[in-house]
Structures are given as C-alpha cells and as structure tokens.
Amino acid sequence: MKKILLLSDSHSHIDDTILKYVNQADEVWHAGDIGDLNVTDSIGKIKPLRAVYGNIDDDKARTEFPLHNRFFCENVAVWITHIGGYPGKYNQAIRTQLQTNTPKLFISGHSHILKVQFDKKLNLLHMNPGACGIHGFHQVRTMLRFEIDGDKIQNLEIIELAKK
C-alpha cells in the first residue's frame, strides 16, 4: 500500500503546512506549474517525487520533468499531465491516446479547480487536486491525499489549506 499526496499549481510556493503533509505520504505527485524548482527540490529531499512540467514552467523544469508521466503504482496504471482536461472535455491533443491506452487513474492540474470524477465511458478515475500555491484565481488552496493498495484507489481526502 502507498500513501500518495497529490498537488499541483504551486507556482513557486512551498510552506511548512505543505511539507507537513509531504512527511505523512509515501510518495508525492506534482501535476505541473511548479514554478521555482525549490518546490520540487524541497519535496524530493523528504519523499520520492513524481512530477510533470506545466505551462508556466521554464526550461529548467522542462529539462528535469516530462510533459506526461505514465507509470504503475502498485497495480494501478497512472497518467499525470498538466493540461489534460476532464471527462467529457479532455485535451484534444491526448484524447485518442487516452481512449486507446487508458490508465486507471488520470491526473491533471492547470484549472486550479479541485475535481475528482469517474469517467464511466473510459472506466478511469480523473483527479485534479486544485492549486496549492498562492497565485491564481482560486480562493482556497487544496491538495488531495489517497492510498493505492494493489489495484484499489481508496481513502481519498481533500486537504484544504489556508485561504490565499
């Protein structure tokens, strides 16, 4: 079993509250718009990190992290990308690949809107953790925490951080 902390859209912001949750996880996944790599460096010193770059990220982040990160966690096929859309409105650039090589868990960021939705058509779970940073239009900073046990995604929690 793995305890996962999922965050996105940090936009160069990292603080002690985020790091407290990092310490409680087995792995941390960042769905892009990292900003300053101090964010991922700080996380990576504490726990294993998987990340993708987002549209605001510079060449340093684009060199260190991929646009798409596909992997297995336990027996769950995972795909993380920054601008992925959500069920019924997937990014056109990846729609065909989503349909032909469907993961069990599809994660994106970008919108700053926390959303967890099951796609019945593709039989996948979509997660967007919202934004944990202090820049953007969101009012409440959010992250997600969950467990993967074998082929099960379970014990999903919304973490609400302070208002911006």
mmCIF file of C-alpha atoms in Angstrom:
data_model
loop_
_atom_site.group_PDB
_atom_site.id
_atom_site.type_symbol
_atom_site.label_atom_id
_atom_site.label_comp_id
_atom_site.label_asym_id
_atom_site.label_seq_id
_atom_site.Cartn_x
_atom_site.Cartn_y
_atom_site.Cartn_z
ATOM 1 C CA MET A 1 0.000 0.000 0.000
ATOM 2 C CA LYS A 2 1.203 3.524 -0.867
ATOM 3 C CA LYS A 3 0.005 6.796 0.628
ATOM 4 C CA ILE A 4 0.035 9.473 -2.068
ATOM 5 C CA LEU A 5 -0.019 13.253 -1.711
ATOM 6 C CA LEU A 6 -1.174 14.891 -4.949
ATOM 7 C CA LEU A 7 -0.628 18.574 -5.578
ATOM 8 C CA SER A 8 -0.488 20.975 -8.494
ATOM 9 C CA ASP A 9 -0.063 24.602 -9.425
ATOM 10 C CA SER A 10 2.325 25.526 -6.641
ATOM 11 C CA HIS A 11 3.592 28.461 -8.739
ATOM 12 C CA SER A 12 6.856 28.600 -6.714
ATOM 13 C CA HIS A 13 5.094 28.359 -3.339
ATOM 14 C CA ILE A 14 6.101 25.828 -0.694
ATOM 15 C CA ASP A 15 5.453 26.203 3.026
ATOM 16 C CA ASP A 16 5.604 24.273 6.285
ATOM 17 C CA THR A 17 1.974 23.174 6.024
ATOM 18 C CA ILE A 18 2.539 21.562 2.626
ATOM 19 C CA LEU A 19 5.734 19.949 3.916
ATOM 20 C CA LYS A 20 3.848 18.564 6.930
ATOM 21 C CA TYR A 21 1.612 16.624 4.516
ATOM 22 C CA VAL A 22 4.636 15.619 2.421
ATOM 23 C CA ASN A 23 6.112 13.980 5.523
ATOM 24 C CA GLN A 24 2.932 11.917 6.011
ATOM 25 C CA ALA A 25 2.994 10.469 2.462
ATOM 26 C CA ASP A 26 4.943 7.613 0.926
ATOM 27 C CA GLU A 27 5.159 9.437 -2.430
ATOM 28 C CA VAL A 28 4.316 12.917 -3.679
ATOM 29 C CA TRP A 29 2.967 13.594 -7.171
ATOM 30 C CA HIS A 30 3.018 17.123 -8.644
ATOM 31 C CA ALA A 31 0.778 17.784 -11.669
ATOM 32 C CA GLY A 32 2.667 20.792 -13.038
ATOM 33 C CA ASP A 33 3.090 24.548 -12.824
ATOM 34 C CA ILE A 34 5.861 24.003 -10.330
ATOM 35 C CA GLY A 35 7.460 27.413 -10.756
ATOM 36 C CA ASP A 36 10.744 27.627 -8.860
ATOM 37 C CA LEU A 37 12.397 24.198 -8.637
ATOM 38 C CA ASN A 38 12.966 24.887 -4.937
ATOM 39 C CA VAL A 39 9.431 23.457 -4.592
ATOM 40 C CA THR A 40 10.293 20.060 -6.056
ATOM 41 C CA ASP A 41 13.779 20.074 -4.523
ATOM 42 C CA SER A 42 12.256 20.610 -1.065
ATOM 43 C CA ILE A 43 9.754 17.798 -1.587
ATOM 44 C CA GLY A 44 12.305 15.443 -3.154
ATOM 45 C CA LYS A 45 14.626 15.763 -0.144
ATOM 46 C CA ILE A 46 11.861 14.312 2.039
ATOM 47 C CA LYS A 47 9.931 11.797 -0.099
ATOM 48 C CA PRO A 48 10.021 10.210 -3.564
ATOM 49 C CA LEU A 49 8.562 12.637 -6.113
ATOM 50 C CA ARG A 50 6.919 12.184 -9.494
ATOM 51 C CA ALA A 51 6.131 15.358 -11.422
ATOM 52 C CA VAL A 52 5.361 16.902 -14.795
ATOM 53 C CA TYR A 53 6.010 20.398 -16.034
ATOM 54 C CA GLY A 54 3.215 22.843 -16.711
ATOM 55 C CA ASN A 55 2.656 25.801 -18.991
ATOM 56 C CA ILE A 56 4.316 28.340 -16.642
ATOM 57 C CA ASP A 57 7.412 26.219 -16.074
ATOM 58 C CA ASP A 58 10.755 27.270 -17.538
ATOM 59 C CA ASP A 59 13.392 25.277 -19.391
ATOM 60 C CA LYS A 60 14.945 24.045 -16.118
ATOM 61 C CA ALA A 61 11.685 22.342 -15.087
ATOM 62 C CA ARG A 62 11.126 21.097 -18.647
ATOM 63 C CA THR A 63 14.570 19.501 -18.597
ATOM 64 C CA GLU A 64 14.028 17.851 -15.221
ATOM 65 C CA PHE A 65 10.416 16.687 -15.644
ATOM 66 C CA PRO A 66 8.381 15.307 -18.578
ATOM 67 C CA LEU A 67 5.169 16.721 -20.056
ATOM 68 C CA HIS A 68 3.488 13.337 -19.485
ATOM 69 C CA ASN A 69 4.385 10.884 -16.741
ATOM 70 C CA ARG A 70 2.967 7.385 -17.166
ATOM 71 C CA PHE A 71 3.782 4.695 -14.646
ATOM 72 C CA PHE A 72 2.342 1.984 -12.443
ATOM 73 C CA CYS A 73 1.844 2.472 -8.734
ATOM 74 C CA GLU A 74 1.212 -0.964 -7.299
ATOM 75 C CA ASN A 75 -1.252 -2.366 -9.906
ATOM 76 C CA VAL A 76 -2.743 0.965 -10.978
ATOM 77 C CA ALA A 77 -1.793 2.482 -14.331
ATOM 78 C CA VAL A 78 -1.345 6.228 -13.777
ATOM 79 C CA TRP A 79 -1.023 9.100 -16.233
ATOM 80 C CA ILE A 80 -0.137 12.581 -14.978
ATOM 81 C CA THR A 81 -0.095 15.611 -17.288
ATOM 82 C CA HIS A 82 -0.670 19.283 -16.598
ATOM 83 C CA ILE A 83 -3.261 20.269 -19.203
ATOM 84 C CA GLY A 84 -5.345 17.131 -19.540
ATOM 85 C CA GLY A 85 -8.928 18.269 -19.197
ATOM 86 C CA TYR A 86 -11.515 16.079 -17.542
ATOM 87 C CA PRO A 87 -14.206 13.532 -18.511
ATOM 88 C CA GLY A 88 -16.195 14.796 -21.459
ATOM 89 C CA LYS A 89 -13.689 17.610 -22.070
ATOM 90 C CA TYR A 90 -10.267 16.003 -22.384
ATOM 91 C CA ASN A 91 -7.475 17.925 -24.073
ATOM 92 C CA GLN A 92 -7.769 17.210 -27.791
ATOM 93 C CA ALA A 93 -4.015 16.545 -28.055
ATOM 94 C CA ILE A 94 -4.279 13.457 -25.812
ATOM 95 C CA ARG A 95 -7.864 12.293 -26.343
ATOM 96 C CA THR A 96 -7.027 9.500 -28.796
ATOM 97 C CA GLN A 97 -4.211 8.145 -26.631
ATOM 98 C CA LEU A 98 -6.489 8.228 -23.577
ATOM 99 C CA GLN A 99 -9.015 6.109 -25.463
ATOM 100 C CA THR A 100 -6.506 3.598 -26.862
ATOM 101 C CA ASN A 101 -4.137 3.309 -23.887
ATOM 102 C CA THR A 102 -6.418 4.120 -20.975
ATOM 103 C CA PRO A 103 -4.946 4.428 -17.480
ATOM 104 C CA LYS A 104 -6.948 3.570 -14.381
ATOM 105 C CA LEU A 105 -6.031 6.948 -12.837
ATOM 106 C CA PHE A 106 -5.727 10.110 -14.946
ATOM 107 C CA ILE A 107 -4.372 13.204 -13.191
ATOM 108 C CA SER A 108 -4.158 16.774 -14.409
ATOM 109 C CA GLY A 109 -3.767 20.243 -12.961
ATOM 110 C CA HIS A 110 -3.944 23.646 -14.669
ATOM 111 C CA SER A 111 -7.532 24.682 -13.880
ATOM 112 C CA HIS A 112 -6.911 25.472 -10.178
ATOM 113 C CA ILE A 113 -10.275 23.737 -9.618
ATOM 114 C CA LEU A 114 -10.294 20.643 -7.430
ATOM 115 C CA LYS A 115 -12.204 17.909 -9.212
ATOM 116 C CA VAL A 116 -12.479 14.147 -8.760
ATOM 117 C CA GLN A 117 -14.679 12.460 -11.308
ATOM 118 C CA PHE A 118 -15.189 8.900 -12.528
ATOM 119 C CA ASP A 119 -15.332 8.540 -16.309
ATOM 120 C CA LYS A 120 -17.806 5.710 -16.961
ATOM 121 C CA LYS A 121 -17.091 5.732 -20.698
ATOM 122 C CA LEU A 122 -13.329 5.124 -20.283
ATOM 123 C CA ASN A 123 -13.576 3.385 -16.894
ATOM 124 C CA LEU A 124 -10.996 5.665 -15.290
ATOM 125 C CA LEU A 125 -10.799 7.944 -12.288
ATOM 126 C CA HIS A 126 -9.843 11.546 -13.006
ATOM 127 C CA MET A 127 -8.266 13.716 -10.305
ATOM 128 C CA ASN A 128 -7.304 17.373 -10.293
ATOM 129 C CA PRO A 129 -6.014 18.488 -6.878
ATOM 130 C CA GLY A 130 -6.737 22.170 -7.472
ATOM 131 C CA ALA A 131 -3.920 24.566 -6.591
ATOM 132 C CA CYS A 132 -1.676 24.584 -3.531
ATOM 133 C CA GLY A 133 0.045 27.834 -4.457
ATOM 134 C CA ILE A 134 -0.857 31.407 -3.618
ATOM 135 C CA HIS A 135 -1.082 32.711 -7.217
ATOM 136 C CA GLY A 136 -4.200 32.324 -9.358
ATOM 137 C CA PHE A 137 -7.925 32.909 -9.123
ATOM 138 C CA HIS A 138 -8.698 30.094 -6.646
ATOM 139 C CA GLN A 139 -9.853 31.152 -3.190
ATOM 140 C CA VAL A 140 -8.856 28.083 -1.173
ATOM 141 C CA ARG A 141 -5.574 26.244 -1.638
ATOM 142 C CA THR A 142 -6.115 22.485 -1.991
ATOM 143 C CA MET A 143 -4.351 19.145 -2.354
ATOM 144 C CA LEU A 144 -5.521 15.514 -2.400
ATOM 145 C CA ARG A 145 -4.374 12.563 -0.341
ATOM 146 C CA PHE A 146 -5.248 8.929 -1.085
ATOM 147 C CA GLU A 147 -3.961 5.374 -0.944
ATOM 148 C CA ILE A 148 -3.256 2.843 -3.636
ATOM 149 C CA ASP A 149 -3.467 -0.730 -2.431
ATOM 150 C CA GLY A 150 -2.954 -3.274 -5.177
ATOM 151 C CA ASP A 151 -5.468 -2.238 -7.824
ATOM 152 C CA LYS A 152 -7.610 -0.148 -5.452
ATOM 153 C CA ILE A 153 -7.627 3.640 -5.107
ATOM 154 C CA GLN A 154 -9.049 4.320 -1.658
ATOM 155 C CA ASN A 155 -9.345 6.656 1.329
ATOM 156 C CA LEU A 156 -9.402 9.815 -0.777
ATOM 157 C CA GLU A 157 -9.203 13.033 1.266
ATOM 158 C CA ILE A 158 -9.402 16.670 0.273
ATOM 159 C CA ILE A 159 -6.862 18.821 2.062
ATOM 160 C CA GLU A 160 -7.889 22.443 2.333
ATOM 161 C CA LEU A 161 -5.020 24.754 3.144
ATOM 162 C CA ALA A 162 -5.431 28.361 4.235
ATOM 163 C CA LYS A 163 -7.273 30.837 2.047
ATOM 164 C CA LYS A 164 -4.926 32.880 -0.096
#
